[in-house]
mmCIF file of C-alpha atoms in Angstrom:
data_model
loop_
_atom_site.group_PDB
_atom_site.id
_atom_site.type_symbol
_atom_site.label_atom_id
_atom_site.label_comp_id
_atom_site.label_asym_id
_atom_site.label_seq_id
_atom_site.Cartn_x
_atom_site.Cartn_y
_atom_site.Cartn_z
ATOM 1 C CA MET A 229 0.000 0.000 0.000
ATOM 2 C CA LEU A 230 2.770 2.472 0.898
ATOM 3 C CA THR A 231 4.237 1.951 -2.577
ATOM 4 C CA TYR A 232 1.312 3.975 -3.926
ATOM 5 C CA LEU A 233 1.352 6.620 -1.182
ATOM 6 C CA TYR A 234 2.562 9.585 -3.260
ATOM 7 C CA LEU A 235 0.243 8.650 -6.131
ATOM 8 C CA PHE A 236 -2.644 8.319 -3.679
ATOM 9 C CA LEU A 237 -1.946 11.784 -2.253
ATOM 10 C CA ASN A 238 -2.132 13.278 -5.757
ATOM 11 C CA ILE A 239 -5.389 11.483 -6.551
ATOM 12 C CA PHE A 240 -6.841 12.371 -3.162
ATOM 13 C CA SER A 241 -5.972 16.050 -3.647
ATOM 14 C CA ILE A 242 -7.603 16.418 -7.048
ATOM 15 C CA SER A 243 -10.529 13.990 -6.793
ATOM 16 C CA TYR A 244 -13.066 16.243 -5.043
ATOM 17 C CA PRO A 245 -12.217 19.356 -7.113
ATOM 18 C CA LEU A 246 -12.630 17.278 -10.286
ATOM 19 C CA PHE A 247 -15.936 15.922 -8.988
ATOM 20 C CA LYS A 248 -17.144 19.494 -8.336
ATOM 21 C CA THR A 249 -15.915 20.822 -11.691
ATOM 22 C CA TRP A 250 -19.459 20.818 -13.035
ATOM 23 C CA ASP A 251 -20.866 22.665 -10.034
ATOM 24 C CA GLU A 252 -22.174 25.912 -11.535
ATOM 25 C CA ARG A 253 -21.395 27.819 -8.358
ATOM 26 C CA VAL A 254 -17.615 27.538 -8.504
ATOM 27 C CA LEU A 255 -17.103 28.405 -12.188
ATOM 28 C CA MET A 256 -14.620 25.617 -12.838
ATOM 29 C CA ARG A 257 -16.295 24.003 -15.855
ATOM 30 C CA GLN A 258 -16.526 27.167 -17.946
ATOM 31 C CA ASN A 259 -12.961 28.179 -17.176
ATOM 32 C CA GLN A 260 -11.149 24.909 -17.850
ATOM 33 C CA LYS A 261 -9.086 26.335 -20.697
ATOM 34 C CA GLU A 262 -7.856 29.238 -18.567
ATOM 35 C CA ILE A 263 -7.227 27.024 -15.537
ATOM 36 C CA TRP A 264 -5.131 24.463 -17.400
ATOM 37 C CA PHE A 265 -3.316 27.118 -19.419
ATOM 38 C CA SER A 266 -2.167 28.705 -16.155
ATOM 39 C CA ILE A 267 -1.271 25.404 -14.518
ATOM 40 C CA VAL A 268 0.707 24.087 -17.494
ATOM 41 C CA ILE A 269 2.834 27.242 -17.785
ATOM 42 C CA VAL A 270 3.705 27.248 -14.084
ATOM 43 C CA ALA A 271 4.155 23.464 -13.980
ATOM 44 C CA PHE A 272 6.710 23.605 -16.794
ATOM 45 C CA VAL A 273 8.856 26.105 -14.879
ATOM 46 C CA PHE A 274 8.615 24.213 -11.601
ATOM 47 C CA ILE A 275 9.273 20.829 -13.178
ATOM 48 C CA VAL A 276 12.460 22.155 -14.802
ATOM 49 C CA TRP A 277 13.490 23.639 -11.441
ATOM 50 C CA ASP A 278 12.634 20.366 -9.703
ATOM 51 C CA SER A 279 14.587 18.306 -12.226
ATOM 52 C CA VAL A 280 17.707 20.466 -11.901
ATOM 53 C CA PHE A 281 17.625 20.413 -8.094
ATOM 54 C CA THR A 282 17.107 16.643 -8.127
ATOM 55 C CA SER A 283 20.083 16.138 -10.442
ATOM 56 C CA PHE A 284 22.280 18.178 -8.088
ATOM 57 C CA GLY A 285 21.089 16.261 -5.033
ATOM 58 C CA PHE A 286 19.411 19.227 -3.368
ATOM 59 C CA TRP A 287 16.430 16.953 -2.765
ATOM 60 C CA GLY A 288 15.365 13.462 -3.765
ATOM 61 C CA PHE A 289 12.736 10.745 -3.471
ATOM 62 C CA ASN A 290 12.313 7.544 -1.516
ATOM 63 C CA GLN A 291 11.661 4.720 -3.983
ATOM 64 C CA ASN A 292 9.768 2.749 -1.336
ATOM 65 C CA TYR A 293 6.812 5.127 -1.786
ATOM 66 C CA LEU A 294 6.873 5.356 -5.597
ATOM 67 C CA VAL A 295 5.431 3.179 -8.371
ATOM 68 C CA GLY A 296 8.760 3.316 -10.233
ATOM 69 C CA LEU A 297 7.826 5.286 -13.371
ATOM 70 C CA SER A 298 9.908 8.380 -14.161
ATOM 71 C CA ILE A 299 9.893 11.325 -16.542
ATOM 72 C CA VAL A 300 13.467 12.490 -17.119
ATOM 73 C CA ASN A 301 14.823 12.163 -13.561
ATOM 74 C CA LEU A 302 11.555 12.800 -11.720
ATOM 75 C CA PRO A 303 9.076 10.213 -10.413
ATOM 76 C CA ILE A 304 5.759 10.350 -12.262
ATOM 77 C CA GLU A 305 4.122 11.227 -8.936
ATOM 78 C CA GLU A 306 6.279 14.337 -8.617
ATOM 79 C CA VAL A 307 5.311 15.495 -12.100
ATOM 80 C CA LEU A 308 1.618 14.907 -11.344
ATOM 81 C CA PHE A 309 2.015 16.954 -8.159
ATOM 82 C CA PHE A 310 2.451 20.130 -10.230
ATOM 83 C CA PHE A 311 -0.906 19.551 -11.925
ATOM 84 C CA CYS A 312 -3.033 17.999 -9.188
ATOM 85 C CA ILE A 313 -2.172 20.367 -6.347
ATOM 86 C CA PRO A 314 -2.603 23.625 -8.338
ATOM 87 C CA TYR A 315 -5.962 22.411 -9.688
ATOM 88 C CA ALA A 316 -7.144 21.706 -6.157
ATOM 89 C CA CYS A 317 -5.918 25.137 -5.062
ATOM 90 C CA VAL A 318 -7.709 26.922 -7.916
ATOM 91 C CA PHE A 319 -10.847 25.120 -6.768
ATOM 92 C CA ILE A 320 -10.394 26.548 -3.261
ATOM 93 C CA TYR A 321 -9.842 29.982 -4.794
ATOM 94 C CA GLU A 322 -13.083 29.718 -6.779
ATOM 95 C CA VAL A 323 -14.997 28.556 -3.707
ATOM 96 C CA ILE A 324 -13.787 31.693 -1.924
ATOM 97 C CA ARG A 325 -14.972 33.755 -4.893
ATOM 98 C CA TYR A 326 -18.429 32.184 -4.609
ATOM 99 C CA TYR A 327 -18.850 32.622 -0.860
ATOM 100 C CA ASP A 328 -17.319 36.106 -0.747
ATOM 101 C CA LYS A 329 -19.199 37.674 -3.653
ATOM 102 C CA ASN A 330 -18.620 41.187 -2.321
ATOM 103 C CA ASN A 331 -14.869 40.590 -2.147
ATOM 104 C CA SER A 332 -14.777 41.852 1.416
ATOM 105 C CA VAL A 333 -11.027 41.196 1.691
ATOM 106 C CA GLN A 334 -10.089 43.247 -1.368
ATOM 107 C CA LYS A 335 -8.636 46.121 0.655
ATOM 108 C CA TRP A 336 -6.310 43.766 2.531
ATOM 109 C CA GLY A 337 -4.558 42.348 -0.514
ATOM 110 C CA LYS A 338 -1.609 44.694 -0.806
ATOM 111 C CA ARG A 339 -1.210 44.972 2.958
ATOM 112 C CA ILE A 340 -0.841 41.211 3.298
ATOM 113 C CA ASN A 341 1.420 41.265 0.248
ATOM 114 C CA VAL A 342 3.783 43.628 2.087
ATOM 115 C CA VAL A 343 3.912 41.232 5.045
ATOM 116 C CA TRP A 344 4.875 38.308 2.800
ATOM 117 C CA LEU A 345 7.373 40.503 0.993
ATOM 118 C CA LEU A 346 9.093 41.356 4.265
ATOM 119 C CA LEU A 347 9.037 37.702 5.355
ATOM 120 C CA SER A 348 10.580 36.707 2.022
ATOM 121 C CA VAL A 349 13.341 39.276 2.427
ATOM 122 C CA GLY A 350 13.973 37.890 5.912
ATOM 123 C CA LEU A 351 14.147 34.367 4.481
ATOM 124 C CA LEU A 352 16.615 35.527 1.841
ATOM 125 C CA ILE A 353 18.841 37.195 4.424
ATOM 126 C CA THR A 354 18.706 34.126 6.676
ATOM 127 C CA GLY A 355 19.580 31.594 4.003
ATOM 128 C CA TRP A 356 21.110 33.426 1.063
ATOM 129 C CA GLU A 357 23.874 30.790 0.803
ATOM 130 C CA LYS A 358 21.368 27.879 0.652
ATOM 131 C CA TRP A 359 20.246 27.100 -2.893
ATOM 132 C CA TYR A 360 16.643 26.126 -2.129
ATOM 133 C CA THR A 361 16.180 28.985 0.328
ATOM 134 C CA PHE A 362 17.844 31.537 -1.934
ATOM 135 C CA LEU A 363 16.012 30.672 -5.158
ATOM 136 C CA THR A 364 12.607 30.386 -3.503
ATOM 137 C CA ALA A 365 13.039 33.683 -1.662
ATOM 138 C CA ILE A 366 14.422 35.676 -4.592
ATOM 139 C CA LEU A 367 11.729 34.496 -7.019
ATOM 140 C CA LEU A 368 8.976 35.185 -4.504
ATOM 141 C CA ILE A 369 10.371 38.644 -3.769
ATOM 142 C CA LEU A 370 10.282 39.419 -7.482
ATOM 143 C CA LEU A 371 6.705 38.156 -7.866
ATOM 144 C CA LEU A 372 5.430 39.958 -4.768
ATOM 145 C CA SER A 373 7.198 43.161 -5.845
ATOM 146 C CA VAL A 374 5.476 43.017 -9.234
ATOM 147 C CA HIS A 375 2.130 42.721 -7.461
ATOM 148 C CA GLN A 376 2.968 45.504 -5.058
ATOM 149 C CA PHE A 377 4.475 48.062 -7.393
ATOM 150 C CA VAL A 378 3.695 47.194 -11.016
ATOM 151 C CA LEU A 379 0.352 45.477 -11.533
ATOM 152 C CA THR A 380 -2.673 47.736 -11.470
ATOM 153 C CA ASN A 381 -5.297 45.068 -12.196
ATOM 154 C CA ASN A 382 -4.614 42.890 -9.142
ATOM 155 C CA ARG A 383 -6.674 44.893 -6.667
ATOM 156 C CA ALA A 384 -9.759 42.727 -7.092
ATOM 157 C CA TYR A 385 -8.123 39.340 -6.739
ATOM 158 C CA LEU A 386 -5.073 39.773 -4.500
ATOM 159 C CA GLY A 387 -7.037 39.924 -1.254
ATOM 160 C CA ARG A 388 -9.184 37.007 -2.392
ATOM 161 C CA PHE A 389 -6.065 35.012 -3.157
ATOM 162 C CA TYR A 390 -4.590 35.553 0.288
ATOM 163 C CA LEU A 391 -7.867 34.526 1.922
ATOM 164 C CA ALA A 392 -7.846 31.381 -0.227
ATOM 165 C CA PHE A 393 -4.202 30.790 0.698
ATOM 166 C CA LEU A 394 -5.192 30.455 4.355
ATOM 167 C CA PHE A 395 -7.392 27.528 3.382
ATOM 168 C CA ILE A 396 -4.811 26.176 0.930
ATOM 169 C CA LEU A 397 -2.332 25.915 3.795
ATOM 170 C CA ILE A 398 -4.549 23.337 5.548
ATOM 171 C CA PRO A 399 -4.275 20.574 2.900
ATOM 172 C CA PHE A 400 -0.738 21.765 2.164
ATOM 173 C CA LEU A 401 0.357 21.039 5.725
ATOM 174 C CA LEU A 402 -1.336 17.644 5.616
ATOM 175 C CA VAL A 403 -0.038 16.507 2.203
ATOM 176 C CA ASN A 404 3.419 18.012 2.548
ATOM 177 C CA GLY A 405 3.619 16.752 6.096
ATOM 178 C CA VAL A 406 3.147 13.186 4.897
ATOM 179 C CA LEU A 407 5.627 13.691 2.053
ATOM 180 C CA THR A 408 8.272 14.907 4.479
ATOM 181 C CA GLY A 409 7.767 12.079 6.964
ATOM 182 C CA SER A 410 4.824 12.923 9.206
ATOM 183 C CA PHE A 411 2.696 9.914 10.183
ATOM 184 C CA ILE A 412 4.824 7.444 8.153
ATOM 185 C CA PRO A 413 8.072 5.559 8.949
ATOM 186 C CA ASP A 414 10.251 7.516 6.503
ATOM 187 C CA GLN A 415 10.251 10.510 4.147
ATOM 188 C CA VAL A 416 8.775 10.372 0.653
ATOM 189 C CA VAL A 417 10.706 13.510 -0.299
ATOM 190 C CA TRP A 418 14.024 14.211 1.410
ATOM 191 C CA TYR A 419 15.970 17.485 1.479
ATOM 192 C CA ASN A 420 19.698 18.079 1.531
ATOM 193 C CA GLU A 421 20.123 19.794 4.890
ATOM 194 C CA SER A 422 22.956 21.930 3.532
ATOM 195 C CA GLU A 423 20.545 23.633 1.095
ATOM 196 C CA ILE A 424 17.819 24.635 3.593
ATOM 197 C CA ILE A 425 18.008 26.771 6.716
ATOM 198 C CA GLY A 426 16.873 23.823 8.838
ATOM 199 C CA PHE A 427 13.802 25.382 10.476
ATOM 200 C CA ARG A 428 10.828 23.047 10.046
ATOM 201 C CA LEU A 429 7.113 23.177 10.697
ATOM 202 C CA TYR A 430 7.075 19.752 12.329
ATOM 203 C CA THR A 431 8.647 17.830 9.405
ATOM 204 C CA ILE A 432 8.103 20.468 6.688
ATOM 205 C CA PRO A 433 10.990 22.804 5.773
ATOM 206 C CA VAL A 434 9.772 26.374 6.241
ATOM 207 C CA GLU A 435 10.898 27.123 2.677
ATOM 208 C CA ASP A 436 8.080 24.904 1.405
ATOM 209 C CA THR A 437 5.483 27.410 2.620
ATOM 210 C CA PHE A 438 7.104 30.152 0.545
ATOM 211 C CA TYR A 439 7.466 27.722 -2.362
ATOM 212 C CA CYS A 440 3.734 26.978 -2.154
ATOM 213 C CA LEU A 441 2.919 30.699 -2.163
ATOM 214 C CA LEU A 442 5.211 31.263 -5.147
ATOM 215 C CA MET A 443 3.614 28.459 -7.138
ATOM 216 C CA MET A 444 -0.005 29.301 -6.360
ATOM 217 C CA LEU A 445 0.274 33.063 -6.749
ATOM 218 C CA SER A 446 1.923 32.460 -10.128
ATOM 219 C CA VAL A 447 -0.978 30.235 -11.196
ATOM 220 C CA ILE A 448 -3.662 32.658 -9.999
ATOM 221 C CA THR A 449 -1.917 35.647 -11.594
ATOM 222 C CA ILE A 450 -1.878 33.974 -15.003
ATOM 223 C CA TYR A 451 -5.386 32.608 -14.455
ATOM 224 C CA GLU A 452 -6.862 36.023 -13.651
ATOM 225 C CA SER A 453 -5.042 37.576 -16.595
ATOM 226 C CA SER A 454 -6.510 34.883 -18.853
ATOM 227 C CA LEU A 455 -9.999 35.530 -17.502
ATOM 228 C CA ARG A 456 -9.676 39.208 -18.286
ATOM 229 C CA ARG A 457 -8.613 38.472 -21.824
ATOM 230 C CA LYS A 458 -11.574 36.149 -22.135
ATOM 231 C CA GLY A 459 -13.910 38.862 -20.911
ATOM 232 C CA ASN A 460 -15.320 36.946 -17.948
ATOM 233 C CA VAL A 461 -14.861 39.878 -15.588
ATOM 234 C CA GLN A 462 -17.618 41.826 -17.265
ATOM 235 C CA LYS A 463 -19.877 38.828 -17.922
ATOM 236 C CA ILE A 464 -20.015 37.264 -14.463
ATOM 237 C CA GLY A 465 -19.004 40.134 -12.204
ATOM 238 C CA TYR A 466 -15.532 39.024 -11.229
ATOM 239 C CA GLU A 467 -14.744 42.490 -9.972
#
């Protein structure tokens, strides 16, 4: 059974969102093209990053929890992770959109963004010589800075995203906790201790939280941009 653990976590993460895709309330069915366009672009970047870090031994995978199929040097489960988890997170984001129709958190978006920007700078200063810490922090600082100082069309969705991110962190802590060794005899994904600062949330390297934010904010940014090009903002009141 444990051989299929990572695959099971992927299937578990995406199964309910896929089941609810045709729920008219969460707007997933009509936006499939935009959702997958955003996920594929971000997944490509993160898979390349993942493959390079794996080849350099910055992290790796325990074969006892894998089915044994690989793409390049990554387990098939790891590749699926970059599609299943973002889809589940977009679902959470759309649920927030449905239940908070008035976008009551809109005014908090850039304020929360500043907090994460400062935390990311602190992470960079703390672990600038660690490859995983450094790259995660510097990329997130760039993305957050774009949202803070460049983008003018993010006012409507940035607050909504950060509210959704609070809920995204719940399954993130559960899934990533298992992957890093919580509740099981060993780790599914191991990290080279010389490339992280060493502070963990139970078994999860703190960098993973910033990595999750980087990945999901990238997906939502592209997704919202795609929706605007499609014209959905005007048609269904996304603002």
